[in-house]
Amino acid sequence: AKRDGRNAYRFFTSEMQAQSARALQLENGLRRALERRQLSLHYQPQFALDDDGQSRVVGAEALLRWQHPELGWVSPAEFIPIAESSGLILPIGEWVLREALSQLRRWDAAGLPALTMAVNLSAVQFRHDDLPELVGRVLEAVGMPAERLELELTEGAAMDDPTMAITVMNELHARGVGLSIDDFGTGHSSLSYLKRFRVGKLKIDQSFVRDLTDDAEDRAIVDAVIRMAGALGLQTLAEGVETEGQLAFLRRQGCHAVQGYLFSRPLPAEAFAEFVVARASA
Ligand code: C2E
Ligand code: CA
Ligand code: CA
Ligand code: CA
């Protein structure tokens, strides 16, 4: 819109103008955010639900945070789409991968149990030719075995171009990297593709978890996803678990793992390590 000249703007309402001005400000800010060290990662613990009714931390999901000098904290839900449309998601995504795996090394060195690191992948990164090699390169540079990394791809991104998705998943799988389908249930996967996707885990979207205790339909959906995953040999992780009632239902249905505010919000690296240590000695 920058080059359209003054007249193009006369059709904009002031609200649209404010929105596009913010989008431009974010895009320009994002260009410098990496070098200015405004990006950081928070980590949310992921828990395995054991048969004895216990739960233990088995992994962390890395979640991007951006502190803008004037706007304060900007939500990834707002800036990731801008990073995608501008192509900035490629350098940012590479930084996320490197930083998350380096953090995992630091936790290993500090004596934390060997956790899995889950890293979100954008569809733009996934479509990029270089992805499997890039992932291999970063793992090697950091000195982390591929098995410790789990890449999260949204169901929508996988179904965008399922044939391409299968090729990339096969390459990542061959390298030993774990894959999970994020936001499962929101992206219309066809079951025939699900069988061919090289994934080990389905992450049940939080929109189905939210009303589990009052909504019989959501219970039926979650139950069906867990059964289907079981039949296909896939693990399940429910996201957005906030209450004991939700947890009890998920446990009863045989869901393998959970994450959510009931256990912990995403935390800075230091606080995450303290959380894991405190829980291990509790
Ligand atoms: P997502 O991958 O589905 O991540 C889960 C989101 O739910 C996170 O929001 C997390 O903070 C939030 N959450 C976790 N537990 C609960 C809960 O119990 N209740 C509720 N209401 N929310 C919970 P966040 O951190 O704002 O991230 C939003 C989205 O931004 C992510 O959704 C993901 O799609 C994207 N994102 C974040 N970091 C990255 C990244 O490094 N790369 C890419 N490509 N996308 C990212
Ligand atoms: Ca995710
Ligand atoms: Ca998700
Ligand atoms: Ca999501």
Coordinates of C-alpha atoms and ligand atoms in Angstrom, one line a residue:
A1 CA 0.0 0.0 0.0
K2 CA 3.0 2.2 0.5
R3 CA 3.4 3.0 -3.2
D4 CA -0.3 3.6 -3.9
G5 CA 0.0 7.4 -3.3
R6 CA -2.1 9.6 -1.2
N7 CA -5.4 9.1 -3.0
A8 CA -5.6 5.4 -2.3
Y9 CA -6.0 6.3 1.4
R10 CA -9.2 8.3 1.0
F11 CA -11.3 5.1 1.0
F12 CA -9.9 3.9 4.2
T13 CA -11.9 4.4 7.4
S14 CA -9.8 5.7 10.3
E15 CA -10.0 2.3 11.9
M16 CA -8.6 0.5 8.9
Q17 CA -6.0 3.2 8.7
A18 CA -5.0 2.6 12.3
Q19 CA -4.9 -1.2 11.7
S20 CA -2.7 -1.0 8.6
A21 CA -0.4 1.6 10.3
R22 CA 0.1 -0.9 13.1
A23 CA 0.7 -3.7 10.7
L24 CA 3.4 -1.6 9.0
Q25 CA 4.9 -0.6 12.3
L26 CA 5.0 -4.3 13.3
E27 CA 6.6 -5.4 10.1
N28 CA 9.3 -2.7 10.2
G29 CA 9.9 -3.4 13.9
L30 CA 10.1 -7.2 13.2
R31 CA 12.9 -6.6 10.7
R32 CA 15.1 -5.3 13.5
A33 CA 13.7 -7.4 16.3
L34 CA 16.2 -10.2 16.0
E35 CA 19.4 -8.1 15.9
R36 CA 18.1 -5.9 18.7
R37 CA 17.5 -8.9 20.8
Q38 CA 13.8 -8.2 21.4
L39 CA 12.7 -11.8 20.7
S40 CA 12.8 -14.4 23.4
L41 CA 11.4 -17.8 24.1
H42 CA 9.1 -19.0 26.9
Y43 CA 8.7 -22.6 27.6
Q44 CA 5.6 -24.4 28.7
P45 CA 6.0 -27.8 30.3
Q46 CA 4.4 -30.9 28.8
F47 CA 3.3 -33.7 31.1
A48 CA 2.9 -37.5 30.5
L49 CA -0.1 -39.0 32.3
D50 CA 1.2 -42.1 33.9
D51 CA -1.0 -45.2 34.7
D52 CA -0.6 -44.7 38.5
G53 CA -2.4 -41.4 38.3
Q54 CA 0.8 -39.3 38.4
S55 CA 2.0 -36.8 35.9
R56 CA 5.6 -35.9 35.0
V57 CA 7.3 -33.3 32.9
V58 CA 8.6 -34.9 29.7
G59 CA 9.0 -31.9 27.4
A60 CA 8.8 -28.2 26.8
E61 CA 7.1 -26.3 24.1
A62 CA 9.0 -23.2 22.9
L63 CA 6.8 -20.2 22.4
L64 CA 8.0 -16.9 20.9
R65 CA 7.8 -13.6 22.8
W66 CA 8.4 -10.2 21.3
Q67 CA 8.9 -7.1 23.4
H68 CA 8.4 -4.1 21.1
P69 CA 10.2 -0.9 22.4
E70 CA 7.0 1.3 22.1
L71 CA 4.1 -1.2 21.9
G72 CA 5.2 -3.6 24.7
W73 CA 4.6 -7.3 24.5
V74 CA 3.1 -8.2 21.1
S75 CA 1.2 -11.5 20.9
P76 CA 2.6 -14.1 18.5
A77 CA -1.0 -14.6 17.2
E78 CA -0.6 -11.0 15.9
F79 CA 3.1 -11.0 14.7
I80 CA 3.5 -14.5 13.3
P81 CA 1.2 -13.8 10.4
I82 CA 3.1 -10.6 9.6
A83 CA 6.4 -12.6 9.9
E84 CA 4.9 -15.1 7.5
S85 CA 3.7 -12.7 4.8
S86 CA 7.0 -10.7 4.9
G87 CA 9.2 -13.8 4.7
L88 CA 10.8 -12.8 8.1
I89 CA 9.6 -16.1 9.5
L90 CA 12.5 -17.9 7.9
P91 CA 15.3 -16.1 9.8
I92 CA 13.1 -15.9 12.9
G93 CA 12.1 -19.6 12.7
E94 CA 15.8 -20.6 12.4
W95 CA 16.7 -18.5 15.4
V96 CA 13.8 -20.2 17.4
L97 CA 15.1 -23.6 16.5
R98 CA 18.7 -22.8 17.4
E99 CA 17.8 -21.0 20.6
A100 CA 15.4 -23.7 21.8
L101 CA 17.9 -26.5 21.2
S102 CA 20.7 -24.5 22.8
Q103 CA 18.5 -24.1 25.9
L104 CA 17.8 -27.8 26.0
R105 CA 21.6 -28.3 26.1
R106 CA 21.9 -25.9 29.0
W107 CA 19.2 -27.7 30.9
D108 CA 21.0 -31.0 30.2
A109 CA 24.2 -29.5 31.5
A110 CA 22.3 -28.3 34.6
G111 CA 21.2 -31.8 35.4
L112 CA 17.5 -31.6 34.3
P113 CA 16.0 -34.9 33.1
A114 CA 16.3 -35.4 29.3
L115 CA 13.3 -33.5 28.0
T116 CA 11.9 -33.3 24.5
M117 CA 11.8 -29.8 22.9
A118 CA 8.7 -29.0 20.9
V119 CA 9.2 -26.2 18.3
N120 CA 6.4 -24.7 16.3
L121 CA 6.9 -24.6 12.5
S122 CA 5.2 -22.2 10.2
A123 CA 3.7 -23.4 6.9
V124 CA 6.1 -21.1 5.2
Q125 CA 9.1 -22.8 6.8
F126 CA 7.6 -26.2 6.0
R127 CA 7.3 -25.3 2.3
H128 CA 10.9 -24.1 2.2
D129 CA 13.1 -26.6 0.3
D130 CA 15.9 -26.4 2.7
L131 CA 14.0 -27.3 5.9
P132 CA 15.2 -30.9 6.6
E133 CA 18.8 -29.9 5.9
L134 CA 18.5 -26.8 8.0
V135 CA 17.1 -28.8 10.9
G136 CA 19.9 -31.3 10.5
R137 CA 22.5 -28.5 10.5
V138 CA 21.2 -26.9 13.6
L139 CA 21.0 -30.2 15.5
E140 CA 24.5 -30.9 14.6
A141 CA 25.8 -27.4 15.5
V142 CA 24.1 -27.5 18.9
G143 CA 25.1 -31.1 19.5
M144 CA 21.6 -32.5 20.1
P145 CA 20.3 -35.9 18.9
A146 CA 17.4 -35.6 16.5
E147 CA 15.2 -37.6 18.9
R148 CA 15.1 -34.8 21.4
L149 CA 13.4 -32.5 18.9
E150 CA 9.7 -32.5 18.1
L151 CA 8.4 -30.2 15.4
E152 CA 4.8 -29.0 15.6
L153 CA 3.0 -28.5 12.3
T154 CA -0.6 -27.2 12.3
E155 CA -3.2 -29.5 10.8
G156 CA -4.0 -26.6 8.3
A157 CA -0.4 -26.3 7.2
A158 CA -0.1 -30.1 6.6
M159 CA -3.4 -30.2 4.6
D160 CA -2.4 -27.2 2.5
D161 CA -0.4 -29.5 0.2
P162 CA -0.6 -33.0 1.6
T163 CA 1.7 -34.5 -1.1
M164 CA 4.5 -32.1 -0.3
A165 CA 3.8 -32.5 3.4
I166 CA 4.3 -36.3 3.1
T167 CA 7.7 -35.8 1.4
V168 CA 9.0 -33.3 4.0
M169 CA 7.7 -35.4 6.9
N170 CA 9.4 -38.5 5.4
E171 CA 12.7 -36.6 5.2
L172 CA 12.5 -35.3 8.8
H173 CA 11.4 -38.7 10.0
A174 CA 14.4 -40.3 8.3
R175 CA 16.6 -37.9 10.2
G176 CA 15.0 -39.0 13.5
V177 CA 13.1 -35.8 14.2
G178 CA 9.7 -36.2 15.9
L179 CA 6.6 -34.6 14.4
S180 CA 3.3 -33.7 15.8
I181 CA 0.1 -32.3 14.3
D182 CA -0.8 -29.1 16.2
D183 CA -4.3 -27.7 16.6
F184 CA -5.7 -31.1 15.6
G185 CA -9.4 -31.1 14.9
T186 CA -9.5 -27.6 13.4
G187 CA -8.0 -28.2 10.0
H188 CA -10.2 -30.9 8.3
S189 CA -7.6 -33.7 7.9
S190 CA -8.8 -36.5 5.9
L191 CA -8.3 -39.8 7.6
S192 CA -6.5 -41.3 4.6
Y193 CA -3.8 -38.6 4.8
L194 CA -3.5 -38.9 8.5
K195 CA -2.5 -42.5 7.9
R196 CA 0.2 -41.4 5.5
F197 CA 1.6 -38.5 7.5
R198 CA 4.8 -39.5 9.4
V199 CA 3.7 -38.1 12.7
G200 CA 3.9 -39.6 16.1
K201 CA 1.5 -37.4 18.0
L202 CA -1.7 -35.4 17.7
K203 CA -2.1 -32.3 19.8
I204 CA -5.8 -32.0 20.5
D205 CA -6.8 -28.3 20.0
Q206 CA -7.7 -26.3 23.1
S207 CA -11.0 -25.3 21.6
F208 CA -12.2 -28.9 22.2
V209 CA -10.7 -29.0 25.7
R210 CA -12.1 -25.7 27.0
D211 CA -15.8 -26.9 27.6
L212 CA -15.1 -30.6 28.1
T213 CA -16.9 -30.7 31.4
D214 CA -20.1 -29.1 30.2
D215 CA -20.3 -29.9 26.5
A216 CA -21.2 -33.5 25.6
E217 CA -20.2 -32.9 21.9
D218 CA -16.7 -31.8 22.8
R219 CA -16.4 -34.9 25.0
A220 CA -17.5 -37.1 22.1
I221 CA -15.0 -35.4 19.8
V222 CA -12.1 -35.7 22.2
D223 CA -13.0 -39.3 22.9
A224 CA -13.1 -40.1 19.2
V225 CA -9.7 -38.4 18.5
I226 CA -8.0 -40.4 21.3
R227 CA -9.5 -43.7 20.1
M228 CA -8.6 -43.0 16.5
A229 CA -5.1 -42.0 17.4
G230 CA -4.7 -45.2 19.5
A231 CA -5.9 -47.3 16.5
L232 CA -3.3 -45.6 14.3
G233 CA -0.6 -46.0 16.8
L234 CA -0.3 -42.2 17.5
Q235 CA 0.2 -40.5 20.9
T236 CA -2.2 -37.7 22.0
L237 CA -1.5 -34.5 23.9
A238 CA -4.4 -32.3 25.0
E239 CA -3.6 -28.5 25.1
G240 CA -5.2 -25.8 27.1
V241 CA -5.9 -27.9 30.2
E242 CA -7.0 -25.5 32.9
T243 CA -9.1 -27.5 35.3
E244 CA -9.0 -30.8 37.3
G245 CA -12.3 -31.8 35.7
Q246 CA -10.8 -31.6 32.2
L247 CA -7.7 -33.5 33.4
A248 CA -9.8 -36.3 35.0
F249 CA -11.8 -36.8 31.8
L250 CA -8.6 -36.8 29.6
R251 CA -7.0 -39.3 31.9
R252 CA -10.0 -41.6 31.9
Q253 CA -10.2 -41.6 28.1
G254 CA -6.5 -42.6 27.9
C255 CA -5.0 -39.3 26.6
H256 CA -1.2 -39.7 26.9
A257 CA -0.1 -36.2 27.7
V258 CA -1.3 -32.7 28.6
Q259 CA -0.2 -29.1 28.8
G260 CA -2.0 -26.1 30.2
Y261 CA -2.4 -23.4 32.8
L262 CA -3.6 -26.0 35.3
F263 CA 0.1 -27.1 35.5
S264 CA 2.0 -24.0 34.3
R265 CA 1.9 -21.0 32.0
P266 CA 4.8 -20.7 29.5
L267 CA 7.8 -19.6 31.6
P268 CA 11.2 -18.0 31.0
A269 CA 14.0 -20.6 30.8
E270 CA 15.3 -20.0 34.3
A271 CA 11.8 -20.3 35.9
F272 CA 11.1 -23.4 33.8
A273 CA 14.2 -25.1 35.2
E274 CA 13.1 -24.1 38.8
F275 CA 9.6 -25.5 38.1
V276 CA 11.0 -28.8 37.0
V277 CA 13.4 -29.1 39.9
A278 CA 10.7 -28.1 42.5
R279 CA 8.3 -30.7 41.0
A280 CA 10.9 -33.5 41.1
S281 CA 11.6 -32.9 44.7
A282 CA 7.9 -32.4 45.8
Ligands
C2E1 P1 0.0 -22.9 19.7 O1 1.2 -23.5 19.1 O2 -1.3 -23.6 19.6 O3 0.4 -22.6 21.2 C1 -0.5 -22.7 22.3 C2 -1.0 -21.4 22.8 O4 -1.9 -21.6 23.9 C3 0.1 -20.5 23.4 O5 -0.2 -19.2 23.1 C4 0.1 -20.8 24.9 O6 0.6 -19.8 25.7 C5 -1.4 -20.9 25.1 N1 -1.8 -21.7 26.2 C6 -1.1 -22.7 26.8 N2 -1.8 -23.3 27.8 C7 -3.0 -22.6 27.9 C8 -4.2 -22.8 28.7 O7 -4.3 -23.6 29.6 N3 -5.2 -21.9 28.4 C9 -5.2 -21.0 27.4 N4 -6.3 -20.2 27.2 N5 -4.1 -20.9 26.6 C10 -3.0 -21.7 26.8 P2 0.9 -18.1 22.6 O8 2.2 -18.4 23.3 O9 0.3 -16.8 22.6 O10 1.1 -18.6 21.1 C11 0.1 -18.4 20.1 C12 0.4 -19.1 18.8 O11 1.5 -18.4 18.2 C13 0.8 -20.5 19.0 O12 -0.3 -21.4 19.1 C14 1.6 -20.7 17.6 O13 0.6 -21.0 16.6 C15 2.2 -19.4 17.4 N6 3.6 -19.4 17.8 C16 4.2 -19.2 19.0 N7 5.5 -19.3 19.0 C17 5.8 -19.7 17.7 C18 7.0 -20.0 17.0 O14 8.1 -20.0 17.5 N8 6.9 -20.3 15.6 C19 5.7 -20.3 15.0 N9 5.7 -20.5 13.7 N10 4.6 -20.0 15.6 C20 4.6 -19.7 17.0
CA2 CA 2.1 -25.5 19.2
CA3 CA -1.9 -25.7 19.4
CA4 CA -3.1 -22.6 17.9

